[in-house]
Amino acid sequence: MAKSIVVLRAYQDGLHLNITPTFSVTEVTEAIRKEFERMNQPLAGVSVQIDMNAPLLTEADLAYLKTELQDTYGMEVRGLNIADGTGDSTGVLGEKRPLAARAERGRIEKTRVVRETIRSGQTEDFPEGNLIIYGDVNPGGEVSAGGDIVVLGALRGSAHAGMNGKLSSVIIAMNLVPLQLQIGNYISRPSWGQKSRGYPEIARAGTEDIIIVEEL
Amino acid sequence: MGKVIVVTSGKGGVGKTTSTANLGTALALIGKTVVVIDADVGLRNLDVVMGLESRIVYTSMDVIENRCELSRALVKDKRVEGLMLLAASQKNNKDDIQPEQMKAICTELRATHDFVLVDSPAGIESGFRNAAAGAEEALVITTPDVSAIRDADRITGLLQHEGVEPINLVLNRLSPEMVRKGNMVSQSDVVGLLNLKLIGVVPEDREVIASTNRGIPLVHNKNSPGAQAYMRIAKRLTGQRIPIPELREKGFFSNILDWFSGNK
Ligand SMILES: Nc1ncnc2c1ncn2[C@@H]1O[C@H](COP(=O)(O)OP(=O)(O)OP(=O)(O)O)[C@@H](O)[C@H]1O
Ligand SMILES: [Mg+2]
């Protein structure tokens, strides 16, 4: 499945913008525009680091990108990290892991399994733990959980993970096209009418109020 | 023992009454005995659509209040063998009937008829609850627009909660024009979202309005696309396996639908 050529990710040291290096700067700029439009969240003032695997963009291109991020989106570019190795993106990021990987391992958590689609006007709340939906969450339907929410279908309605404030909670859906996502007190309303990307995605709280969505 | 099927939608004006009149008539045309019940108390119009308005003497209210026998309140449609209408009272309102009373009527009728179709009012309040009370199955009618689909989803949740099963979906008024205006959601998107079994697609058909005004259900005029769609749905209701003809097979539609559903 084709990944997006730019991916915004949250790491312990803040947001990183990962850029797949085999594209022209025009394509990268366009991909950034699409990705940010899809997120539909205020990014002004947010600090970001640009990560690339190979130095395929020229220095002029990089300068252009930096200006673009600063002027168009009001973001602060705090650094640029280019690995000249081949391919493997973990090379760049080293031991810094995405936030979701911080989940405490080996702990048994309470989880409620719901074996039906949550339709318009219906809600499913499970403040005590995680929620797994074997179905869809339709527009007008709402699910909330103290921990993570996993939708093994399409999430088209609203989901609130970490409803008691647990910011390490995540929302996963096979098909993530929500009206609204909330993790702890971070809210995102992805732009309306998004088509599914055709692969499972995960949403997690980034830094500075931003909810990050990426391929699972 | 016959089947009681509630015809419902949540949103108003999407074709519940049109569908009840046409499916009732279509089922009778293929030899079934049918009663269509108008459950839209206070805003009845199934009788008008079926051209039976002038023949109504008693309504379901008269039956409930013991002013007449159920069998006497049924208005026979003389154009086709085996089709009867139980009219709604126009003088009363929806809260004058209790779900158990509707249920009793449906139970009595299904003992002697193959199909009992209940035309539900719009909304999710008492009128809908009365209409659904005696039903074991449902036809959810929607048009391909976001708000109708949202309401169909809402009503489906309520029906499932009541244990109504199966719930089949009728997609009404699918039209190339709406696609062109960008107002239409594709057939596959509707079915994908509602996750119901699609029992038929009725195209937008001007003949519907003409037939409504004449008080002669569309299916009496077999040539129109709408009539053919309703005839096929009726046959599917009797258990015949007739594939849903993909509107996309006709050149123009096919392109647009494919384009919309990303199947290109
Ligand atoms: N397939 C169709 N093509 C064209 N017009 C249609 C079609 N189906 C329904 N209509 C028109 O839409 C209008 C509403 O239809 P109808 O009365 O059957 O809806 P309803 O769901 O029963 O409405 P209500 O909620 O008010 O009871 C009518 O004018 C009818 O002629
Ligand atoms: Mg009606």
Short mmCIF file of C-alpha atoms and ligand atoms in Angstrom, two decimals:
data_model
loop_
_atom_site.label_atom_id
_atom_site.label_comp_id
_atom_site.label_asym_id
_atom_site.label_seq_id
_atom_site.Cartn_x
_atom_site.Cartn_y
_atom_site.Cartn_z
CA MET A 1 0.00 0.00 0.00
CA ALA A 2 1.40 3.36 -1.02
CA LYS A 3 2.38 5.47 1.93
CA SER A 4 1.98 9.16 1.87
CA ILE A 5 5.26 10.77 0.89
CA VAL A 6 5.19 13.02 3.90
CA VAL A 7 4.20 11.83 7.36
CA LEU A 8 3.94 13.90 10.48
CA ARG A 9 4.94 11.85 13.51
CA ALA A 10 5.18 12.49 17.21
CA TYR A 11 8.33 11.45 19.04
CA GLN A 12 9.42 12.12 22.56
CA ASP A 13 11.34 15.17 21.46
CA GLY A 14 8.42 16.63 19.52
CA LEU A 15 6.98 16.47 16.02
CA HIS A 16 8.94 15.18 13.05
CA LEU A 17 8.02 15.54 9.41
CA ASN A 18 9.26 12.44 7.60
CA ILE A 19 9.79 12.95 3.89
CA THR A 20 10.24 10.10 1.46
CA PRO A 21 13.26 11.20 -0.54
CA THR A 22 12.40 10.10 -4.06
CA PHE A 23 10.28 13.07 -4.99
CA SER A 24 10.66 16.53 -6.36
CA VAL A 25 10.15 19.50 -4.12
CA THR A 26 6.87 20.32 -5.90
CA GLU A 27 5.50 16.90 -5.04
CA VAL A 28 6.68 17.22 -1.47
CA THR A 29 5.06 20.64 -1.09
CA GLU A 30 1.83 19.28 -2.53
CA ALA A 31 1.93 16.24 -0.25
CA ILE A 32 2.46 18.50 2.75
CA ARG A 33 -0.50 20.62 1.72
CA LYS A 34 -2.73 17.54 1.40
CA GLU A 35 -1.59 16.01 4.65
CA PHE A 36 -2.11 19.23 6.61
CA GLU A 37 -5.45 19.86 4.95
CA ARG A 38 -6.55 16.38 5.92
CA MET A 39 -5.52 16.98 9.52
CA ASN A 40 -7.38 20.27 9.55
CA GLN A 41 -5.70 21.36 12.77
CA PRO A 42 -4.09 24.67 13.59
CA LEU A 43 -0.37 24.11 13.14
CA ALA A 44 0.76 27.67 13.68
CA GLY A 45 3.48 27.92 16.27
CA VAL A 46 4.11 24.19 16.29
CA SER A 47 7.74 23.14 16.22
CA VAL A 48 8.78 20.44 13.77
CA GLN A 49 11.93 18.66 12.69
CA ILE A 50 12.35 17.53 9.08
CA ASP A 51 13.69 13.99 8.64
CA MET A 52 14.87 12.59 5.31
CA ASN A 53 16.68 9.43 4.46
CA ALA A 54 18.79 10.60 1.60
CA PRO A 55 19.85 14.04 0.51
CA LEU A 56 17.94 13.88 -2.76
CA LEU A 57 16.51 17.34 -2.55
CA THR A 58 18.95 20.16 -3.26
CA GLU A 59 19.86 22.65 -0.62
CA ALA A 60 17.77 25.26 -2.40
CA ASP A 61 14.80 22.90 -2.30
CA LEU A 62 15.26 22.36 1.43
CA ALA A 63 15.47 26.07 2.06
CA TYR A 64 12.28 26.47 0.05
CA LEU A 65 10.53 23.79 2.12
CA LYS A 66 11.63 25.41 5.34
CA THR A 67 10.28 28.78 4.23
CA GLU A 68 7.08 27.12 3.05
CA LEU A 69 6.50 25.47 6.44
CA GLN A 70 7.25 28.71 8.23
CA ASP A 71 5.41 31.17 6.03
CA THR A 72 2.43 29.16 4.85
CA TYR A 73 1.76 27.14 7.96
CA GLY A 74 3.38 29.27 10.64
CA MET A 75 5.37 26.31 11.92
CA GLU A 76 8.77 26.56 13.46
CA VAL A 77 11.38 24.32 11.83
CA ARG A 78 13.74 23.41 14.61
CA GLY A 79 16.04 21.14 12.69
CA LEU A 80 16.86 19.10 9.64
CA ASN A 81 18.05 15.54 9.83
CA ILE A 82 19.33 13.85 6.69
CA ALA A 83 20.64 10.33 6.74
CA ASP A 84 22.73 9.42 3.71
CA GLY A 85 22.28 5.71 4.26
CA THR A 86 19.98 3.69 2.03
CA GLY A 87 16.35 3.22 2.74
CA ASP A 88 15.89 2.31 6.38
CA SER A 89 14.15 5.09 8.17
CA THR A 90 14.95 3.76 11.63
CA GLY A 91 18.50 4.78 10.80
CA VAL A 92 17.44 8.36 11.04
CA LEU A 93 15.39 8.10 14.11
CA GLY A 94 17.51 5.72 16.04
CA GLU A 95 16.18 4.82 19.43
CA LYS A 96 13.62 7.60 19.46
CA ARG A 97 10.35 5.70 19.14
CA PRO A 98 6.93 7.00 18.24
CA LEU A 99 4.86 7.74 21.30
CA ALA A 100 2.49 4.82 20.89
CA ALA A 101 5.32 2.43 21.43
CA ARG A 102 5.52 3.71 24.98
CA ALA A 103 2.46 1.70 25.99
CA GLU A 104 3.19 -0.26 29.11
CA ARG A 105 3.87 -3.81 28.07
CA GLY A 106 2.68 -6.90 29.84
CA ARG A 107 -0.15 -5.19 31.66
CA ILE A 108 -3.58 -6.71 31.47
CA GLU A 109 -6.14 -4.00 30.86
CA LYS A 110 -9.89 -4.05 30.94
CA THR A 111 -11.31 -4.11 27.45
CA ARG A 112 -14.86 -4.11 26.23
CA VAL A 113 -15.65 -5.82 22.95
CA VAL A 114 -18.70 -4.58 21.05
CA ARG A 115 -19.85 -6.86 18.28
CA GLU A 116 -21.99 -4.47 16.34
CA THR A 117 -21.95 -1.29 14.32
CA ILE A 118 -22.51 1.91 16.29
CA ARG A 119 -25.10 3.77 14.26
CA SER A 120 -26.24 7.37 14.23
CA GLY A 121 -27.64 8.33 17.63
CA GLN A 122 -25.98 5.42 19.42
CA THR A 123 -23.11 5.69 21.87
CA GLU A 124 -20.70 3.30 23.51
CA ASP A 125 -18.78 4.48 26.57
CA PHE A 126 -16.20 2.49 28.45
CA PRO A 127 -14.35 4.78 30.88
CA GLU A 128 -12.78 1.78 32.67
CA GLY A 129 -10.57 0.66 29.80
CA ASN A 130 -10.18 0.00 26.09
CA LEU A 131 -12.91 -0.44 23.53
CA ILE A 132 -12.90 -2.74 20.53
CA ILE A 133 -15.68 -2.42 17.97
CA TYR A 134 -16.25 -5.33 15.63
CA GLY A 135 -18.08 -3.15 13.16
CA ASP A 136 -18.27 0.45 12.05
CA VAL A 137 -18.89 3.67 13.90
CA ASN A 138 -21.21 5.63 11.63
CA PRO A 139 -21.63 9.41 11.38
CA GLY A 140 -23.69 10.51 14.37
CA GLY A 141 -22.41 7.57 16.43
CA GLU A 142 -20.01 8.17 19.32
CA VAL A 143 -17.57 5.92 21.11
CA SER A 144 -15.42 6.83 24.08
CA ALA A 145 -13.02 4.91 26.26
CA GLY A 146 -10.67 5.50 29.14
CA GLY A 147 -7.92 3.88 27.10
CA ASP A 148 -7.55 2.94 23.44
CA ILE A 149 -10.27 2.55 20.84
CA VAL A 150 -9.94 0.02 18.06
CA VAL A 151 -12.51 -0.06 15.27
CA LEU A 152 -12.25 -3.13 13.10
CA GLY A 153 -14.32 -1.43 10.44
CA ALA A 154 -14.79 2.16 9.37
CA LEU A 155 -14.67 4.96 11.91
CA ARG A 156 -16.91 7.61 10.35
CA GLY A 157 -18.38 9.11 13.52
CA SER A 158 -16.72 10.44 16.65
CA ALA A 159 -14.23 8.75 18.93
CA HIS A 160 -12.76 9.90 22.22
CA ALA A 161 -9.86 7.85 23.57
CA GLY A 162 -8.24 8.59 26.89
CA MET A 163 -11.44 10.21 28.10
CA ASN A 164 -10.06 10.53 31.63
CA GLY A 165 -7.00 12.33 30.37
CA LYS A 166 -4.68 9.46 29.45
CA LEU A 167 -2.79 11.05 26.57
CA SER A 168 -0.95 7.88 25.61
CA SER A 169 -4.25 6.42 24.37
CA VAL A 170 -4.62 5.77 20.66
CA ILE A 171 -7.44 5.36 18.17
CA ILE A 172 -7.02 2.71 15.50
CA ALA A 173 -9.39 2.00 12.64
CA MET A 174 -9.22 -0.12 9.53
CA ASN A 175 -10.78 2.82 7.81
CA LEU A 176 -10.24 6.14 9.53
CA VAL A 177 -12.58 8.83 8.16
CA PRO A 178 -13.93 10.36 11.36
CA LEU A 179 -16.06 13.42 11.93
CA GLN A 180 -14.14 14.08 15.11
CA LEU A 181 -11.28 12.54 17.04
CA GLN A 182 -10.44 13.30 20.61
CA ILE A 183 -7.56 12.00 22.65
CA GLY A 184 -7.55 13.28 26.21
CA ASN A 185 -8.38 16.93 25.73
CA TYR A 186 -6.86 17.15 22.24
CA ILE A 187 -9.51 17.46 19.55
CA SER A 188 -9.25 17.16 15.82
CA ARG A 189 -11.92 17.58 13.20
CA PRO A 190 -10.40 16.23 10.02
CA SER A 191 -11.60 18.05 6.98
CA TRP A 192 -15.00 16.93 5.85
CA GLY A 193 -15.68 14.37 3.13
CA GLN A 194 -12.32 12.63 3.27
CA LYS A 195 -12.10 9.40 1.35
CA SER A 196 -10.62 6.40 3.05
CA ARG A 197 -6.95 5.90 2.33
CA GLY A 198 -7.45 2.18 1.98
CA TYR A 199 -5.18 1.11 4.82
CA PRO A 200 -5.50 0.97 8.61
CA GLU A 201 -4.47 4.10 10.44
CA ILE A 202 -3.61 5.09 13.97
CA ALA A 203 -4.28 8.41 15.65
CA ARG A 204 -2.35 9.51 18.69
CA ALA A 205 -1.80 12.66 20.64
CA GLY A 206 1.22 14.44 19.34
CA THR A 207 2.68 17.40 21.06
CA GLU A 208 1.18 20.84 21.44
CA ASP A 209 -2.47 19.84 21.05
CA ILE A 210 -2.00 18.10 17.72
CA ILE A 211 -3.49 14.71 16.91
CA ILE A 212 -1.29 12.77 14.54
CA VAL A 213 -2.69 10.20 12.13
CA GLU A 214 -0.50 7.77 10.27
CA GLU A 215 -0.45 4.36 8.66
CA LEU A 216 -0.68 1.62 11.24
CA MET B 1 -48.85 -17.15 8.42
CA GLY B 2 -47.92 -13.99 6.59
CA LYS B 3 -45.22 -11.43 7.14
CA VAL B 4 -45.59 -8.00 8.68
CA ILE B 5 -43.13 -5.53 7.16
CA VAL B 6 -42.79 -1.94 8.30
CA VAL B 7 -41.79 0.55 5.61
CA THR B 8 -39.81 3.30 7.27
CA SER B 9 -37.05 5.86 6.80
CA GLY B 10 -36.55 8.35 9.58
CA LYS B 11 -36.42 11.27 7.18
CA GLY B 12 -39.66 12.43 5.62
CA GLY B 13 -40.52 12.49 1.95
CA VAL B 14 -38.09 9.83 0.77
CA GLY B 15 -40.76 7.50 -0.64
CA LYS B 16 -42.26 5.37 2.13
CA THR B 17 -45.83 5.85 0.99
CA THR B 18 -44.93 5.48 -2.68
CA SER B 19 -43.04 2.28 -1.88
CA THR B 20 -45.83 0.86 0.29
CA ALA B 21 -48.46 1.50 -2.38
CA ASN B 22 -46.36 0.06 -5.18
CA LEU B 23 -45.00 -2.94 -3.34
CA GLY B 24 -48.45 -3.76 -1.98
CA THR B 25 -49.90 -3.59 -5.47
CA ALA B 26 -46.96 -5.47 -6.99
CA LEU B 27 -47.26 -8.29 -4.45
CA ALA B 28 -50.98 -8.58 -5.20
CA LEU B 29 -50.24 -8.60 -8.94
CA ILE B 30 -48.02 -11.64 -8.46
CA GLY B 31 -50.79 -13.44 -6.62
CA LYS B 32 -50.18 -12.67 -2.95
CA THR B 33 -52.82 -11.51 -0.50
CA VAL B 34 -51.82 -8.16 0.93
CA VAL B 35 -53.00 -5.55 3.42
CA VAL B 36 -51.34 -2.15 3.37
CA ILE B 37 -51.75 -0.22 6.61
CA ASP B 38 -51.45 3.54 6.79
CA ALA B 39 -49.80 4.22 10.15
CA ASP B 40 -49.38 7.91 9.46
CA VAL B 41 -52.26 8.89 11.76
CA GLY B 42 -53.35 12.48 11.25
CA LEU B 43 -51.38 12.86 8.01
CA ARG B 44 -52.67 9.92 6.05
CA ASN B 45 -52.03 9.74 2.34
CA LEU B 46 -51.57 6.11 1.41
CA ASP B 47 -55.26 6.11 0.48
CA VAL B 48 -54.72 9.05 -1.86
CA VAL B 49 -51.70 7.51 -3.57
CA MET B 50 -53.70 4.32 -4.06
CA GLY B 51 -56.79 6.16 -5.27
CA LEU B 52 -58.95 4.72 -2.50
CA GLU B 53 -59.66 7.89 -0.58
CA SER B 54 -63.35 8.13 -1.48
CA ARG B 55 -64.04 4.55 -0.42
CA ILE B 56 -62.91 4.78 3.19
CA VAL B 57 -65.67 4.24 5.72
CA TYR B 58 -63.74 3.03 8.77
CA THR B 59 -60.17 3.50 9.94
CA SER B 60 -57.84 1.67 12.31
CA MET B 61 -59.06 4.03 15.04
CA ASP B 62 -62.58 2.66 14.65
CA VAL B 63 -61.20 -0.84 15.03
CA ILE B 64 -59.17 0.08 18.10
CA GLU B 65 -62.15 1.79 19.71
CA ASN B 66 -64.38 -1.15 18.88
CA ARG B 67 -66.66 0.69 16.49
CA CYS B 68 -66.16 -1.94 13.82
CA GLU B 69 -64.65 -5.32 13.07
CA LEU B 70 -61.17 -5.31 11.55
CA SER B 71 -62.35 -7.16 8.46
CA ARG B 72 -64.99 -4.50 7.80
CA ALA B 73 -62.50 -1.67 8.03
CA LEU B 74 -60.43 -3.09 5.17
CA VAL B 75 -60.96 -1.26 1.88
CA LYS B 76 -60.69 -3.56 -1.11
CA ASP B 77 -58.70 -2.34 -4.11
CA LYS B 78 -60.89 -3.37 -7.03
CA ARG B 79 -58.12 -3.13 -9.63
CA VAL B 80 -56.26 -6.14 -8.35
CA GLU B 81 -57.28 -9.32 -6.56
CA GLY B 82 -56.11 -9.71 -2.97
CA LEU B 83 -55.19 -6.13 -2.07
CA MET B 84 -56.69 -4.28 0.90
CA LEU B 85 -56.04 -0.99 2.66
CA LEU B 86 -56.48 -0.22 6.33
CA ALA B 87 -56.70 3.56 6.49
CA ALA B 88 -55.49 5.84 9.24
CA SER B 89 -57.75 8.24 11.03
CA GLN B 90 -57.26 11.79 9.89
CA LYS B 91 -59.03 13.22 12.95
CA ASN B 92 -56.71 11.73 15.53
CA ASN B 93 -53.06 12.16 16.23
CA LYS B 94 -50.22 9.72 16.65
CA ASP B 95 -50.42 9.48 20.42
CA ASP B 96 -54.00 8.25 20.30
CA ILE B 97 -52.76 4.79 19.38
CA GLN B 98 -50.67 2.49 21.54
CA PRO B 99 -48.05 0.08 20.18
CA GLU B 100 -49.92 -2.95 21.60
CA GLN B 101 -53.06 -1.94 19.68
CA MET B 102 -51.15 -1.78 16.40
CA LYS B 103 -49.51 -5.06 17.22
CA ALA B 104 -52.87 -6.72 17.81
CA ILE B 105 -54.11 -5.51 14.42
CA CYS B 106 -50.99 -6.78 12.64
CA THR B 107 -51.16 -10.14 14.38
CA GLU B 108 -54.76 -10.60 13.33
CA LEU B 109 -54.07 -9.60 9.71
CA ARG B 110 -51.01 -11.75 9.20
CA ALA B 111 -53.00 -14.85 10.10
CA THR B 112 -55.08 -14.42 6.96
CA HIS B 113 -52.80 -12.57 4.52
CA ASP B 114 -49.43 -13.25 2.93
CA PHE B 115 -48.10 -9.73 3.46
CA VAL B 116 -48.96 -6.85 5.76
CA LEU B 117 -47.09 -3.67 4.80
CA VAL B 118 -47.13 -0.83 7.31
CA ASP B 119 -46.48 2.68 5.97
CA SER B 120 -44.65 4.45 8.77
CA PRO B 121 -44.72 8.19 9.38
CA ALA B 122 -41.44 10.09 9.31
CA GLY B 123 -39.57 10.60 12.55
CA ILE B 124 -38.48 8.39 15.40
CA GLU B 125 -41.26 9.17 17.84
CA SER B 126 -44.49 7.46 18.76
CA GLY B 127 -45.78 7.27 15.18
CA PHE B 128 -42.75 5.29 14.11
CA ARG B 129 -42.90 3.15 17.24
CA ASN B 130 -46.54 2.29 16.59
CA ALA B 131 -45.80 1.42 12.97
CA ALA B 132 -42.92 -0.83 13.94
CA ALA B 133 -44.67 -2.45 16.92
CA GLY B 134 -46.26 -5.32 15.03
CA ALA B 135 -43.52 -5.77 12.45
CA GLU B 136 -41.03 -8.58 12.33
CA GLU B 137 -39.27 -7.27 9.23
CA ALA B 138 -38.49 -3.83 7.86
CA LEU B 139 -37.85 -2.06 4.63
CA VAL B 140 -35.72 0.99 5.20
CA ILE B 141 -36.15 3.53 2.42
CA THR B 142 -33.45 6.05 1.72
CA THR B 143 -32.51 8.44 -1.03
CA PRO B 144 -28.88 8.91 -1.95
CA ASP B 145 -28.25 12.04 0.05
CA VAL B 146 -26.31 12.42 3.25
CA SER B 147 -29.14 13.47 5.55
CA ALA B 148 -31.53 10.73 4.41
CA ILE B 149 -28.77 8.18 4.87
CA ARG B 150 -27.98 9.49 8.32
CA ASP B 151 -31.62 9.14 9.33
CA ALA B 152 -31.84 5.68 7.77
CA ASP B 153 -28.88 4.71 9.92
CA ARG B 154 -30.57 6.09 13.02
CA ILE B 155 -33.81 4.23 12.30
CA THR B 156 -31.88 1.04 11.57
CA GLY B 157 -30.29 1.22 15.02
CA LEU B 158 -33.73 1.61 16.61
CA LEU B 159 -35.18 -1.27 14.59
CA GLN B 160 -32.29 -3.54 15.49
CA HIS B 161 -32.78 -2.62 19.11
CA GLU B 162 -36.40 -3.81 18.82
CA GLY B 163 -35.22 -7.08 17.31
CA VAL B 164 -36.65 -6.41 13.86
CA GLU B 165 -34.89 -8.71 11.42
CA PRO B 166 -34.22 -8.80 8.52
CA ILE B 167 -33.97 -5.13 7.68
CA ASN B 168 -33.72 -4.63 3.93
CA LEU B 169 -32.72 -1.46 2.19
CA VAL B 170 -34.47 0.27 -0.72
CA LEU B 171 -32.47 3.00 -2.40
CA ASN B 172 -34.98 5.36 -3.97
CA ARG B 173 -34.59 8.19 -6.48
CA LEU B 174 -31.15 7.34 -7.73
CA SER B 175 -30.59 9.68 -10.63
CA PRO B 176 -27.88 10.73 -13.04
CA GLU B 177 -28.87 14.32 -12.54
CA MET B 178 -28.11 14.24 -8.86
CA VAL B 179 -24.78 12.68 -9.62
CA ARG B 180 -23.97 15.50 -11.98
CA LYS B 181 -24.81 18.06 -9.34
CA GLY B 182 -22.46 16.27 -7.01
CA ASN B 183 -25.25 15.70 -4.50
CA MET B 184 -25.35 11.98 -4.80
CA VAL B 185 -23.65 9.33 -2.82
CA SER B 186 -22.99 6.16 -4.80
CA GLN B 187 -24.96 2.97 -4.40
CA SER B 188 -21.98 1.16 -2.95
CA ASP B 189 -21.27 3.96 -0.48
CA VAL B 190 -24.85 3.84 0.80
CA VAL B 191 -24.81 0.09 1.22
CA GLY B 192 -21.33 0.18 2.73
CA LEU B 193 -22.35 2.71 5.31
CA LEU B 194 -25.71 1.28 6.30
CA ASN B 195 -24.47 -2.28 6.12
CA LEU B 196 -27.92 -3.59 5.23
CA LYS B 197 -29.00 -5.96 2.51
CA LEU B 198 -29.97 -3.94 -0.55
CA ILE B 199 -33.28 -5.32 -1.84
CA GLY B 200 -33.69 -2.85 -4.67
CA VAL B 201 -32.83 0.41 -6.32
CA VAL B 202 -35.67 2.59 -7.62
CA PRO B 203 -34.59 5.20 -10.13
CA GLU B 204 -35.82 8.76 -10.14
CA ASP B 205 -38.90 8.49 -12.34
CA ARG B 206 -41.27 11.32 -13.31
CA GLU B 207 -44.01 8.76 -13.68
CA VAL B 208 -44.10 8.46 -9.90
CA ILE B 209 -45.56 11.92 -9.47
CA ALA B 210 -47.97 11.47 -12.37
CA SER B 211 -49.21 8.18 -10.94
CA THR B 212 -49.52 9.68 -7.46
CA ASN B 213 -51.71 12.42 -8.82
CA ARG B 214 -53.86 9.94 -10.70
CA GLY B 215 -54.18 7.66 -7.68
CA ILE B 216 -52.96 4.70 -9.71
CA PRO B 217 -49.80 3.09 -8.38
CA LEU B 218 -46.97 3.05 -10.86
CA VAL B 219 -46.74 -0.73 -11.08
CA HIS B 220 -50.04 -0.82 -12.98
CA ASN B 221 -48.08 0.70 -15.88
CA LYS B 222 -45.38 -1.89 -16.35
CA ASN B 223 -43.24 0.07 -18.75
CA SER B 224 -41.81 2.68 -16.49
CA PRO B 225 -38.39 2.01 -14.93
CA GLY B 226 -39.80 2.74 -11.48
CA ALA B 227 -42.56 0.16 -11.94
CA GLN B 228 -40.08 -2.46 -13.05
CA ALA B 229 -37.91 -1.75 -10.04
CA TYR B 230 -40.85 -2.17 -7.67
CA MET B 231 -41.95 -5.39 -9.40
CA ARG B 232 -38.48 -6.82 -8.89
CA ILE B 233 -38.44 -5.81 -5.22
CA ALA B 234 -41.83 -7.48 -4.73
CA LYS B 235 -40.50 -10.69 -6.25
CA ARG B 236 -37.44 -10.55 -4.04
CA LEU B 237 -39.76 -10.14 -1.04
CA THR B 238 -41.41 -13.41 -1.99
CA GLY B 239 -38.04 -15.09 -1.93
CA GLN B 240 -37.21 -15.07 -5.65
CA ARG B 241 -33.58 -14.51 -6.35
CA ILE B 242 -33.34 -11.74 -8.86
CA PRO B 243 -29.98 -10.04 -9.04
CA ILE B 244 -30.02 -6.30 -8.48
CA PRO B 245 -29.49 -4.94 -11.97
CA GLU B 246 -26.56 -2.62 -11.70
CA LEU B 247 -27.65 0.73 -12.97
CA ARG B 248 -24.05 1.05 -14.02
CA GLU B 249 -24.62 -1.39 -16.87
CA LYS B 250 -26.22 1.38 -18.86
CA GLY B 251 -23.30 3.31 -20.29
CA PHE B 252 -23.86 6.70 -18.83
CA PHE B 253 -24.71 5.55 -15.35
CA SER B 254 -21.94 3.05 -15.32
CA ASN B 255 -19.27 5.64 -15.86
CA ILE B 256 -20.55 7.98 -13.26
CA LEU B 257 -21.16 5.36 -10.63
CA ASP B 258 -17.75 3.85 -11.19
CA TRP B 259 -16.18 7.21 -11.00
CA PHE B 260 -17.98 7.96 -7.77
CA SER B 261 -17.22 4.68 -6.13
CA GLY B 262 -13.64 4.66 -7.27
CA ASN B 263 -13.99 1.45 -9.27
CA LYS B 264 -12.50 2.81 -12.42
N1 LIG C 1 -38.60 7.20 -7.44
C1 LIG C 1 -39.19 8.42 -7.43
N2 LIG C 1 -39.08 9.24 -8.50
C2 LIG C 1 -39.68 10.48 -8.46
N3 LIG C 1 -40.39 10.96 -7.45
C3 LIG C 1 -40.54 10.19 -6.36
C4 LIG C 1 -39.94 8.89 -6.28
N4 LIG C 1 -40.27 8.37 -5.06
C5 LIG C 1 -41.01 9.30 -4.42
N5 LIG C 1 -41.18 10.39 -5.19
C6 LIG C 1 -41.94 11.62 -4.83
O1 LIG C 1 -41.46 12.09 -3.59
C7 LIG C 1 -42.52 12.62 -2.83
C8 LIG C 1 -42.56 11.96 -1.46
O2 LIG C 1 -42.89 10.60 -1.61
P1 LIG C 1 -43.69 9.82 -0.49
O3 LIG C 1 -44.93 10.55 -0.12
O4 LIG C 1 -43.83 8.41 -0.94
O5 LIG C 1 -42.66 9.93 0.70
P2 LIG C 1 -42.89 9.55 2.21
O6 LIG C 1 -41.58 9.00 2.70
O7 LIG C 1 -44.06 8.68 2.40
O8 LIG C 1 -43.16 10.98 2.86
P3 LIG C 1 -43.69 11.30 4.34
O9 LIG C 1 -42.47 11.19 5.22
O10 LIG C 1 -44.19 12.69 4.25
O11 LIG C 1 -44.72 10.29 4.67
C9 LIG C 1 -43.79 12.41 -3.63
O12 LIG C 1 -44.10 13.58 -4.29
C10 LIG C 1 -43.41 11.32 -4.62
O13 LIG C 1 -44.15 11.43 -5.80
MG MG C 2 -45.80 8.98 3.69
#
